[in-house]
Short mmCIF file of C-alpha atoms and ligand atoms in Angstrom, two decimals:
data_model
loop_
_atom_site.label_atom_id
_atom_site.label_comp_id
_atom_site.label_asym_id
_atom_site.label_seq_id
_atom_site.Cartn_x
_atom_site.Cartn_y
_atom_site.Cartn_z
CA MET A 770 -80.32 -13.97 48.57
CA ARG A 771 -78.63 -14.21 45.22
CA LEU A 772 -80.61 -14.95 42.10
CA HIS A 773 -79.11 -17.13 39.42
CA GLU A 774 -78.24 -15.48 36.12
CA TYR A 775 -81.26 -17.03 34.42
CA GLN A 776 -83.60 -15.78 37.17
CA ALA A 777 -82.14 -12.29 37.21
CA LYS A 778 -82.47 -12.19 33.42
CA GLN A 779 -86.15 -13.04 33.69
CA VAL A 780 -86.66 -10.15 36.11
CA PHE A 781 -84.66 -7.82 33.87
CA ALA A 782 -86.49 -8.94 30.73
CA GLU A 783 -89.90 -8.42 32.32
CA ALA A 784 -88.83 -4.86 33.11
CA GLY A 785 -87.93 -4.28 29.46
CA ILE A 786 -84.17 -4.85 29.41
CA PRO A 787 -83.20 -6.80 26.27
CA THR A 788 -81.80 -10.29 27.04
CA PRO A 789 -80.87 -13.11 24.64
CA ASP A 790 -83.31 -15.97 23.98
CA ALA A 791 -82.41 -18.77 26.33
CA ALA A 792 -83.48 -22.03 27.93
CA LEU A 793 -82.29 -23.96 30.96
CA ALA A 794 -80.93 -27.51 30.73
CA GLU A 795 -79.95 -30.16 33.26
CA THR A 796 -78.69 -32.77 30.81
CA VAL A 797 -76.86 -32.82 27.50
CA GLU A 798 -80.08 -33.93 25.74
CA GLU A 799 -82.00 -31.03 27.27
CA ALA A 800 -79.22 -28.71 26.16
CA VAL A 801 -79.52 -29.98 22.58
CA GLU A 802 -83.27 -29.39 22.71
CA ALA A 803 -82.73 -25.91 24.19
CA ALA A 804 -80.20 -25.01 21.51
CA SER A 805 -82.47 -26.06 18.69
CA SER A 806 -85.26 -23.83 20.02
CA VAL A 807 -82.88 -20.93 20.60
CA GLY A 808 -80.87 -21.36 17.37
CA TYR A 809 -77.10 -21.78 16.87
CA PRO A 810 -74.59 -20.41 17.73
CA VAL A 811 -75.23 -20.60 21.45
CA ALA A 812 -73.43 -19.80 24.68
CA VAL A 813 -73.55 -22.58 27.30
CA LYS A 814 -73.35 -21.03 30.75
CA ALA A 815 -72.99 -22.72 34.16
CA GLN A 816 -75.67 -21.57 36.61
CA VAL A 817 -73.78 -21.39 39.88
CA HIS A 818 -73.30 -18.54 42.32
CA VAL A 819 -69.75 -17.61 41.41
CA GLY A 820 -68.33 -14.71 39.47
CA GLY A 821 -65.77 -15.10 36.73
CA ARG A 822 -67.37 -18.24 35.31
CA GLY A 823 -66.00 -17.35 31.89
CA LYS A 824 -62.36 -17.49 32.99
CA ALA A 825 -62.97 -20.62 35.07
CA GLY A 826 -64.27 -22.57 32.06
CA GLY A 827 -67.95 -22.39 32.99
CA ILE A 828 -68.97 -20.65 29.76
CA GLN A 829 -68.42 -22.03 26.28
CA LEU A 830 -69.65 -21.10 22.83
CA ALA A 831 -71.01 -23.76 20.47
CA GLY A 832 -71.65 -23.34 16.76
CA ASP A 833 -73.39 -26.65 16.12
CA GLU A 834 -74.81 -29.69 17.85
CA ALA A 835 -71.49 -31.54 18.10
CA GLU A 836 -69.80 -28.57 19.77
CA LEU A 837 -72.81 -28.08 22.01
CA ARG A 838 -72.74 -31.69 23.20
CA GLU A 839 -69.08 -31.36 24.00
CA ALA A 840 -69.58 -28.05 25.85
CA ALA A 841 -72.64 -29.18 27.82
CA ASP A 842 -70.96 -32.46 28.72
CA ALA A 843 -67.87 -30.61 29.96
CA ILE A 844 -69.75 -28.00 31.99
CA LEU A 845 -72.56 -30.09 33.50
CA GLY A 846 -71.24 -31.72 36.66
CA MET A 847 -68.02 -29.72 36.64
CA ASP A 848 -66.69 -28.25 39.85
CA LEU A 849 -66.60 -24.47 39.58
CA LYS A 850 -64.75 -22.98 42.54
CA GLY A 851 -66.30 -25.51 44.89
CA TYR A 852 -69.77 -25.52 43.37
CA THR A 853 -71.05 -28.43 41.32
CA VAL A 854 -72.78 -27.32 38.14
CA ASP A 855 -76.30 -28.81 38.05
CA ARG A 856 -77.68 -26.73 35.22
CA VAL A 857 -76.62 -24.69 32.25
CA LEU A 858 -78.30 -21.79 30.52
CA VAL A 859 -78.27 -22.32 26.77
CA GLU A 860 -78.47 -18.92 25.25
CA ALA A 861 -78.40 -17.39 21.78
CA ALA A 862 -74.82 -16.18 21.39
CA VAL A 863 -74.51 -12.46 20.97
CA ASP A 864 -72.57 -11.07 18.02
CA PHE A 865 -71.00 -8.16 19.86
CA VAL A 866 -68.65 -5.29 19.07
CA ASP A 867 -68.33 -3.89 22.57
CA GLU A 868 -68.84 -4.89 26.21
CA LEU A 869 -70.06 -2.35 28.77
CA TYR A 870 -70.74 -2.50 32.49
CA VAL A 871 -73.81 -1.08 34.23
CA GLY A 872 -74.57 -1.57 37.90
CA VAL A 873 -76.37 -0.23 40.92
CA THR A 874 -75.23 -0.88 44.47
CA LEU A 875 -75.11 0.73 47.87
CA ASP A 876 -72.20 3.10 48.47
CA ARG A 877 -71.84 2.46 52.20
CA SER A 878 -69.42 5.29 52.86
CA ALA A 879 -71.77 7.77 51.20
CA ALA A 880 -74.81 5.97 52.67
CA ARG A 881 -76.50 6.27 49.29
CA PRO A 882 -77.21 4.15 46.27
CA VAL A 883 -74.74 4.58 43.45
CA ALA A 884 -75.37 3.97 39.76
CA MET A 885 -72.34 3.07 37.66
CA VAL A 886 -71.43 2.77 34.00
CA SER A 887 -68.15 1.71 32.45
CA SER A 888 -66.98 1.09 28.93
CA GLU A 889 -64.60 -1.53 30.38
CA GLY A 890 -67.25 -4.23 30.63
CA GLY A 891 -66.81 -7.95 30.31
CA VAL A 892 -63.92 -8.06 32.76
CA ASP A 893 -63.83 -8.23 36.52
CA ILE A 894 -65.20 -4.83 37.54
CA GLU A 895 -63.46 -4.97 40.95
CA SER A 896 -60.09 -4.97 39.23
CA VAL A 897 -61.19 -2.10 36.97
CA ALA A 898 -62.21 -0.21 40.12
CA ALA A 899 -58.83 -0.95 41.73
CA GLU A 900 -56.61 -0.24 38.73
CA THR A 901 -58.43 2.44 36.74
CA PRO A 902 -61.18 3.88 38.95
CA GLU A 903 -61.63 6.75 36.49
CA ALA A 904 -62.94 4.22 33.95
CA ILE A 905 -66.13 3.85 36.01
CA ALA A 906 -68.59 6.75 35.91
CA ARG A 907 -70.59 7.03 39.13
CA GLU A 908 -73.77 8.86 40.09
CA GLN A 909 -74.85 9.02 43.70
CA VAL A 910 -78.58 8.78 44.08
CA ASP A 911 -80.85 10.55 46.53
CA PRO A 912 -83.23 7.69 47.31
CA ALA A 913 -86.10 10.11 47.91
CA PHE A 914 -85.97 11.18 44.24
CA GLY A 915 -84.44 8.17 42.56
CA LEU A 916 -81.96 8.27 39.69
CA HIS A 917 -82.82 11.35 37.65
CA PRO A 918 -82.86 10.89 33.86
CA TYR A 919 -80.09 13.50 33.48
CA GLN A 920 -77.94 11.46 35.87
CA SER A 921 -78.33 8.31 33.76
CA ARG A 922 -77.35 10.26 30.66
CA ARG A 923 -74.43 11.93 32.41
CA ALA A 924 -73.06 8.61 33.68
CA VAL A 925 -73.22 7.16 30.17
CA PHE A 926 -71.56 10.27 28.71
CA ASP A 927 -68.84 10.32 31.41
CA ALA A 928 -68.10 6.65 30.75
CA GLY A 929 -67.42 7.50 27.11
CA VAL A 930 -70.07 5.17 25.71
CA ASP A 931 -70.53 5.41 21.93
CA GLY A 932 -73.19 8.03 21.12
CA ALA A 933 -75.09 5.60 18.89
CA VAL A 934 -76.13 3.48 21.89
CA ALA A 935 -75.90 6.12 24.64
CA LEU A 936 -79.63 6.61 25.12
CA ASP A 937 -80.28 2.86 25.12
CA VAL A 938 -77.62 2.37 27.78
CA ALA A 939 -79.05 5.25 29.84
CA SER A 940 -82.46 3.63 29.62
CA VAL A 941 -81.06 0.26 30.80
CA LEU A 942 -79.38 2.01 33.73
CA ALA A 943 -82.63 3.79 34.66
CA THR A 944 -84.51 0.48 34.59
CA LEU A 945 -81.79 -1.22 36.60
CA TYR A 946 -82.04 1.45 39.29
CA ARG A 947 -85.84 1.09 39.43
CA LEU A 948 -85.45 -2.69 39.83
CA TRP A 949 -82.77 -2.28 42.49
CA ASP A 950 -84.98 0.09 44.44
CA ALA A 951 -88.30 -1.69 43.99
CA ASN A 952 -86.90 -5.11 44.92
CA ASP A 953 -84.79 -4.02 47.92
CA ALA A 954 -81.72 -5.30 46.12
CA SER A 955 -78.18 -4.95 47.41
CA ASP A 956 -76.65 -5.25 43.92
CA ALA A 957 -78.07 -5.15 40.43
CA GLU A 958 -75.52 -5.55 37.69
CA ILE A 959 -75.13 -6.25 34.00
CA ASN A 960 -71.59 -7.22 33.04
CA PRO A 961 -71.29 -7.31 30.15
CA LEU A 962 -74.02 -5.24 28.60
CA MET A 963 -73.14 -6.13 25.02
CA VAL A 964 -73.34 -3.73 22.08
CA THR A 965 -74.26 -5.81 19.06
CA SER A 966 -72.95 -5.34 15.54
CA ASP A 967 -76.32 -3.90 14.51
CA GLY A 968 -76.20 -1.25 17.23
CA ALA A 969 -78.48 -2.72 19.90
CA VAL A 970 -77.67 -3.41 23.55
CA VAL A 971 -78.24 -6.81 25.19
CA ALA A 972 -77.74 -7.93 28.79
CA ALA A 973 -75.37 -10.89 28.32
CA ASP A 974 -75.02 -11.47 32.06
CA ALA A 975 -77.21 -10.52 35.01
CA VAL A 976 -76.73 -10.21 38.75
CA LEU A 977 -79.52 -9.44 41.20
CA ASN A 978 -78.73 -9.85 44.90
CA LEU A 979 -81.50 -9.17 47.37
CA ASP A 980 -81.52 -7.99 50.95
CA ASP A 981 -82.63 -11.01 53.00
CA ASP A 982 -84.21 -8.80 55.63
CA ALA A 983 -86.57 -7.31 53.04
CA LEU A 984 -87.41 -10.59 51.30
CA PHE A 985 -90.72 -10.84 53.14
CA ARG A 986 -91.88 -7.89 51.03
CA HIS A 987 -91.16 -9.80 47.82
CA PRO A 988 -92.75 -13.23 48.11
CA ASP A 989 -92.50 -13.68 44.34
CA LEU A 990 -88.72 -13.30 44.47
CA ALA A 991 -88.38 -15.25 47.73
CA ALA A 992 -90.09 -18.15 45.93
CA LEU A 993 -87.15 -18.23 43.48
CA SER A 994 -84.85 -19.43 46.27
CA GLU A 995 -83.72 -22.96 45.45
CA THR A 996 -82.34 -24.63 48.55
CA SER A 997 -81.45 -27.72 46.57
CA TYR A 998 -79.07 -25.62 44.51
CA GLU A 999 -77.63 -23.63 47.39
CA ASP A 1000 -74.02 -23.95 48.29
CA ASP A 1001 -73.68 -27.34 49.99
CA LEU A 1002 -71.69 -25.77 52.82
CA GLU A 1003 -74.33 -23.13 53.54
CA ARG A 1004 -77.00 -25.82 53.49
CA LYS A 1005 -75.00 -27.93 55.94
CA ALA A 1006 -74.49 -24.89 58.19
CA GLY A 1007 -78.25 -24.34 58.21
CA GLU A 1008 -78.78 -27.95 59.28
CA TYR A 1009 -76.23 -27.57 62.09
CA GLY A 1010 -77.92 -24.34 63.18
CA PHE A 1011 -74.83 -22.15 62.72
CA ASP A 1012 -74.56 -18.59 61.50
CA TYR A 1013 -72.26 -19.17 58.54
CA VAL A 1014 -71.21 -17.17 55.53
CA ARG A 1015 -68.81 -18.59 52.99
CA LEU A 1016 -66.13 -16.20 51.75
CA ASP A 1017 -63.39 -16.44 49.14
CA GLY A 1018 -60.23 -16.94 51.21
CA ASN A 1019 -58.35 -19.89 52.69
CA VAL A 1020 -58.30 -19.18 56.45
CA GLY A 1021 -61.21 -20.90 58.18
CA ILE A 1022 -62.61 -19.03 61.16
CA ILE A 1023 -64.61 -20.46 64.05
CA GLY A 1024 -65.63 -18.39 67.05
CA ASN A 1025 -68.40 -17.74 69.50
CA GLY A 1026 -70.34 -14.50 69.14
CA ALA A 1027 -70.76 -12.45 65.99
CA GLY A 1028 -68.57 -9.59 67.21
CA LEU A 1029 -65.70 -11.89 68.10
CA VAL A 1030 -65.91 -13.67 64.75
CA MET A 1031 -65.97 -10.35 62.88
CA THR A 1032 -62.91 -9.20 64.83
CA THR A 1033 -61.14 -12.42 63.90
CA LEU A 1034 -62.03 -11.85 60.25
CA ASP A 1035 -60.63 -8.32 60.44
CA LEU A 1036 -57.40 -9.57 62.04
CA VAL A 1037 -56.93 -12.26 59.41
CA ASP A 1038 -57.26 -9.55 56.80
CA HIS A 1039 -54.94 -7.27 58.80
CA TYR A 1040 -52.20 -9.89 58.83
CA GLY A 1041 -52.46 -10.37 55.09
CA GLY A 1042 -54.67 -13.47 55.03
CA GLU A 1043 -58.03 -14.04 53.45
CA PRO A 1044 -60.95 -15.35 55.51
CA ALA A 1045 -62.66 -18.42 54.07
CA ASN A 1046 -65.79 -18.02 56.15
CA PHE A 1047 -67.67 -16.45 59.00
CA LEU A 1048 -68.77 -19.12 61.48
CA ASP A 1049 -70.40 -18.30 64.79
CA VAL A 1050 -71.01 -21.44 66.85
CA GLY A 1051 -72.90 -19.43 69.47
CA GLY A 1052 -72.94 -20.22 73.16
CA GLY A 1053 -72.20 -23.60 74.71
CA ALA A 1054 -69.30 -25.80 73.81
CA LYS A 1055 -70.66 -29.32 73.56
CA ALA A 1056 -68.23 -31.60 71.77
CA GLU A 1057 -70.84 -32.31 69.13
CA ARG A 1058 -71.21 -28.63 68.28
CA ILE A 1059 -67.47 -28.23 68.01
CA ALA A 1060 -67.21 -31.36 65.88
CA ASN A 1061 -69.92 -30.01 63.58
CA ALA A 1062 -68.15 -26.67 63.26
CA LEU A 1063 -64.87 -28.37 62.39
CA ASP A 1064 -66.61 -30.70 59.96
CA LEU A 1065 -68.16 -27.72 58.20
CA VAL A 1066 -64.92 -25.78 57.88
CA PHE A 1067 -62.88 -28.87 56.92
CA SER A 1068 -65.45 -29.55 54.16
CA ASP A 1069 -64.53 -26.33 52.41
CA PRO A 1070 -61.83 -27.32 49.90
CA SER A 1071 -60.29 -23.84 49.93
CA VAL A 1072 -59.55 -23.83 53.68
CA GLU A 1073 -55.86 -24.39 54.45
CA ALA A 1074 -55.72 -23.46 58.15
CA VAL A 1075 -58.28 -22.76 60.87
CA VAL A 1076 -58.37 -20.20 63.67
CA PHE A 1077 -60.53 -21.34 66.55
CA ASN A 1078 -61.25 -18.34 68.75
CA ILE A 1079 -63.36 -18.70 71.88
CA PHE A 1080 -64.02 -16.12 74.53
CA GLY A 1081 -65.44 -17.82 77.59
CA GLY A 1082 -68.25 -16.23 79.50
CA ILE A 1083 -70.88 -18.76 80.37
CA THR A 1084 -68.99 -20.98 77.93
CA ARG A 1085 -66.07 -22.40 79.89
CA GLY A 1086 -62.59 -22.78 78.45
CA ASP A 1087 -62.03 -26.23 79.98
CA GLU A 1088 -65.26 -27.50 78.44
CA VAL A 1089 -64.30 -26.11 75.05
CA ALA A 1090 -60.88 -27.72 75.34
CA ARG A 1091 -62.38 -31.12 76.17
CA GLY A 1092 -64.83 -30.67 73.30
CA LEU A 1093 -61.98 -29.88 70.90
CA ASN A 1094 -59.88 -32.84 72.08
CA GLU A 1095 -62.82 -35.16 71.68
CA ALA A 1096 -63.89 -33.76 68.30
CA LEU A 1097 -60.38 -33.79 66.83
CA GLY A 1098 -59.51 -37.10 68.47
CA ALA A 1099 -62.28 -38.68 66.40
CA PHE A 1100 -60.45 -37.88 63.15
CA ASP A 1101 -58.02 -40.48 61.86
CA GLU A 1102 -56.06 -37.63 60.43
CA ILE A 1103 -56.68 -33.94 60.94
CA PRO A 1104 -56.84 -32.57 57.40
CA ILE A 1105 -55.61 -29.05 58.13
CA PRO A 1106 -53.88 -27.29 61.01
CA VAL A 1107 -56.06 -25.77 63.72
CA VAL A 1108 -54.80 -22.90 65.86
CA VAL A 1109 -56.68 -22.29 69.11
CA ARG A 1110 -56.96 -19.22 71.24
CA LEU A 1111 -58.97 -19.38 74.45
CA ALA A 1112 -59.74 -16.42 76.70
CA GLY A 1113 -62.13 -15.69 79.53
CA THR A 1114 -63.62 -18.17 81.95
CA ASN A 1115 -61.25 -21.09 82.71
CA ALA A 1116 -59.05 -20.24 79.72
CA GLU A 1117 -55.82 -21.18 81.53
CA GLU A 1118 -57.23 -24.53 82.49
CA GLY A 1119 -58.49 -25.04 78.96
CA MET A 1120 -55.07 -24.37 77.47
CA GLN A 1121 -53.58 -26.98 79.80
CA ILE A 1122 -56.18 -29.52 78.76
CA LEU A 1123 -55.81 -28.98 75.00
CA ASP A 1124 -53.96 -31.81 73.31
CA THR A 1125 -51.12 -30.10 71.47
CA SER A 1126 -50.62 -33.11 69.23
CA LEU A 1127 -54.01 -32.18 67.75
CA VAL A 1128 -53.95 -28.38 67.79
CA GLN A 1129 -51.54 -25.49 68.06
CA VAL A 1130 -52.31 -23.36 71.12
CA GLU A 1131 -51.56 -19.64 71.15
CA ALA A 1132 -51.91 -17.33 74.14
CA THR A 1133 -53.07 -14.27 72.20
CA LEU A 1134 -55.49 -13.75 69.36
CA GLU A 1135 -52.85 -11.91 67.34
CA ALA A 1136 -50.44 -14.84 67.60
CA ALA A 1137 -53.16 -17.34 66.71
CA VAL A 1138 -54.25 -15.38 63.66
CA LYS A 1139 -50.69 -14.80 62.49
CA ALA A 1140 -49.90 -18.50 62.80
CA ALA A 1141 -52.99 -19.53 60.83
CA VAL A 1142 -52.37 -16.93 58.11
CA GLU A 1143 -48.80 -18.15 57.77
CA MET A 1144 -49.80 -21.81 57.53
CA ALA A 1145 -52.54 -21.02 55.00
CA GLY A 1146 -50.00 -19.06 52.98
CA GLN A 1147 -47.71 -22.09 52.79
CA GLY A 1148 -50.66 -24.05 51.48
CA ALA A 1149 -51.42 -27.29 53.23
CA ASP A 1150 -51.31 -30.43 51.12
CA ARG A 1151 -54.89 -31.49 50.53
P1 GDP B 296 -69.03 -14.32 34.19
O1 GDP B 296 -67.65 -14.66 33.71
O2 GDP B 296 -69.50 -15.27 35.26
O3 GDP B 296 -69.18 -12.90 34.58
O4 GDP B 296 -70.01 -14.59 32.95
P2 GDP B 296 -70.45 -13.66 31.72
O5 GDP B 296 -71.82 -14.03 31.36
O6 GDP B 296 -70.22 -12.23 32.02
O7 GDP B 296 -69.51 -14.11 30.53
C1 GDP B 296 -68.12 -13.87 30.50
C2 GDP B 296 -67.66 -13.59 29.08
O8 GDP B 296 -68.03 -14.64 28.21
C3 GDP B 296 -68.26 -12.34 28.44
O9 GDP B 296 -67.65 -11.14 28.82
C4 GDP B 296 -68.06 -12.66 26.97
O10 GDP B 296 -66.79 -12.27 26.57
C5 GDP B 296 -68.27 -14.16 26.93
N1 GDP B 296 -69.66 -14.42 26.56
C6 GDP B 296 -70.70 -14.64 27.36
N2 GDP B 296 -71.83 -14.78 26.65
C7 GDP B 296 -71.52 -14.66 25.38
C8 GDP B 296 -72.25 -14.69 24.18
O11 GDP B 296 -73.47 -14.87 24.13
N3 GDP B 296 -71.58 -14.51 23.07
C9 GDP B 296 -70.25 -14.34 23.06
N4 GDP B 296 -69.63 -14.17 21.91
N5 GDP B 296 -69.51 -14.29 24.17
C10 GDP B 296 -70.13 -14.44 25.33
MN1 MN B 297 -70.26 -11.28 33.99
#
C-alpha cells in the first residue's frame, strides 16, 4: 500500500521530521482557502500515486491568489500518467538553497535494509543510481540493531552534505529508518529534503510504501487506504477478481498462473520491451473472464500490444480459444493487437479454432513475446 504524499508527510511530521505547513483541497475555492491559511507563496501539488509529478506538470508554484487559481484549476482534474487528479496539496513554498535525497529501502541482494543519502536530491534518484552511483552514500543495516547513529553520520558525510546541516540530515535519516522499521515499510523516502536559506532542513516530498502482508499490524495506517482514490484499473481488477499489478510499460500481459505471468514479464523485458502489467486470470477460461481481462488491459492507455499466454492443464486450449474468439468478436474494433500463445491441454486444437482475423497466433512463447514487443515499439495508433 502506498500512502499519498500528504499522508506520508503527516506520519513523518508526527515523528519529528520538519514538513511545510499544508492543507488539502479538492476544488479551486478550497485551494484558495488553504493558501490563505498557509500563506503565499505556495506550492500546489497533485496527490496521485506517480513519481515525477514535477516534470509532468503536476506541481506548480503560486505567489498570489490569481496564480493559485490558475495553478489549481490546471492541476485539478488533469490526467497525470493515467491518473486523474482529484486533490491537491497546497503547501507553503520552501525557499531552498539545496535539494538532498534520503531514503530507506530493502536491498534484496544483500537481504538487508539499506539507508541512503545523496546530495543529488530533487531529481529522479533511479537515474542518479544508474548514471552516478557514487553520488549515493549507502549504509547496510543489521535489522537486529537498527541503523546506528554513527552510520547515519557516516552516510551524510560520505554524501558530501554541507557540514552546517549534516547533523540535522543524520537525524532525519535516523527517524526515517525508525519509521521504515516500525511500520513494516518497503520504502521510506524524502526527495527532496530541502535545505532552506536559513540553514534548516524540510521534507518537501514524502514517500511511504507499506508491506501489504504486514498491514494487519498497523490498523491506523491501513485505515488511510482510500479505495475511491485508487488507480481505476486496480479497482476494476479487484472487482473482476484478478491478481493485477499495474506497471510502467506498454506491453500488456495476460496469463494463467502467477509463475507463468512472471515468466512472460521477464521475457518481455528480455526482448527489450516494458511490461504494462501483471495480470493472472487464474484457472478456467470462461469467455466472460477472458473478456474482462481484455477489457482491463485495453483500458490502460499506455498498452500498445498484448501477449496472451495460456498454459492448459485443467484449463483447455480449445475452450480458451473459443472464449477469446467470443470476447474479441464482441468488439466493433479491437483497439490494440493481441498475440496469443497456447500450450498444454488441447493447445493444437485451440490454435486451429482461434480466429486469426482477431488475433495473431504464435507457436512459441518467445515468438509471441517478440511479436508483441515489436508491435508495442512501433506504437499503435490510439
Ligand atoms: P515529484 O516530482 O513527484 O517527486 O514531486 P516533488 O515534491 O519532489 O517536487 C518536484 C520538484 O518541485 C522539487 O524538486 C522542487 O524543485 C519543486 N518543488 C516542490 N515543492 C516546492 C516548494 O515548496 N518550493 C519550491 N521552490 N519548489 C518546490
Ligand atoms: Mn520527489
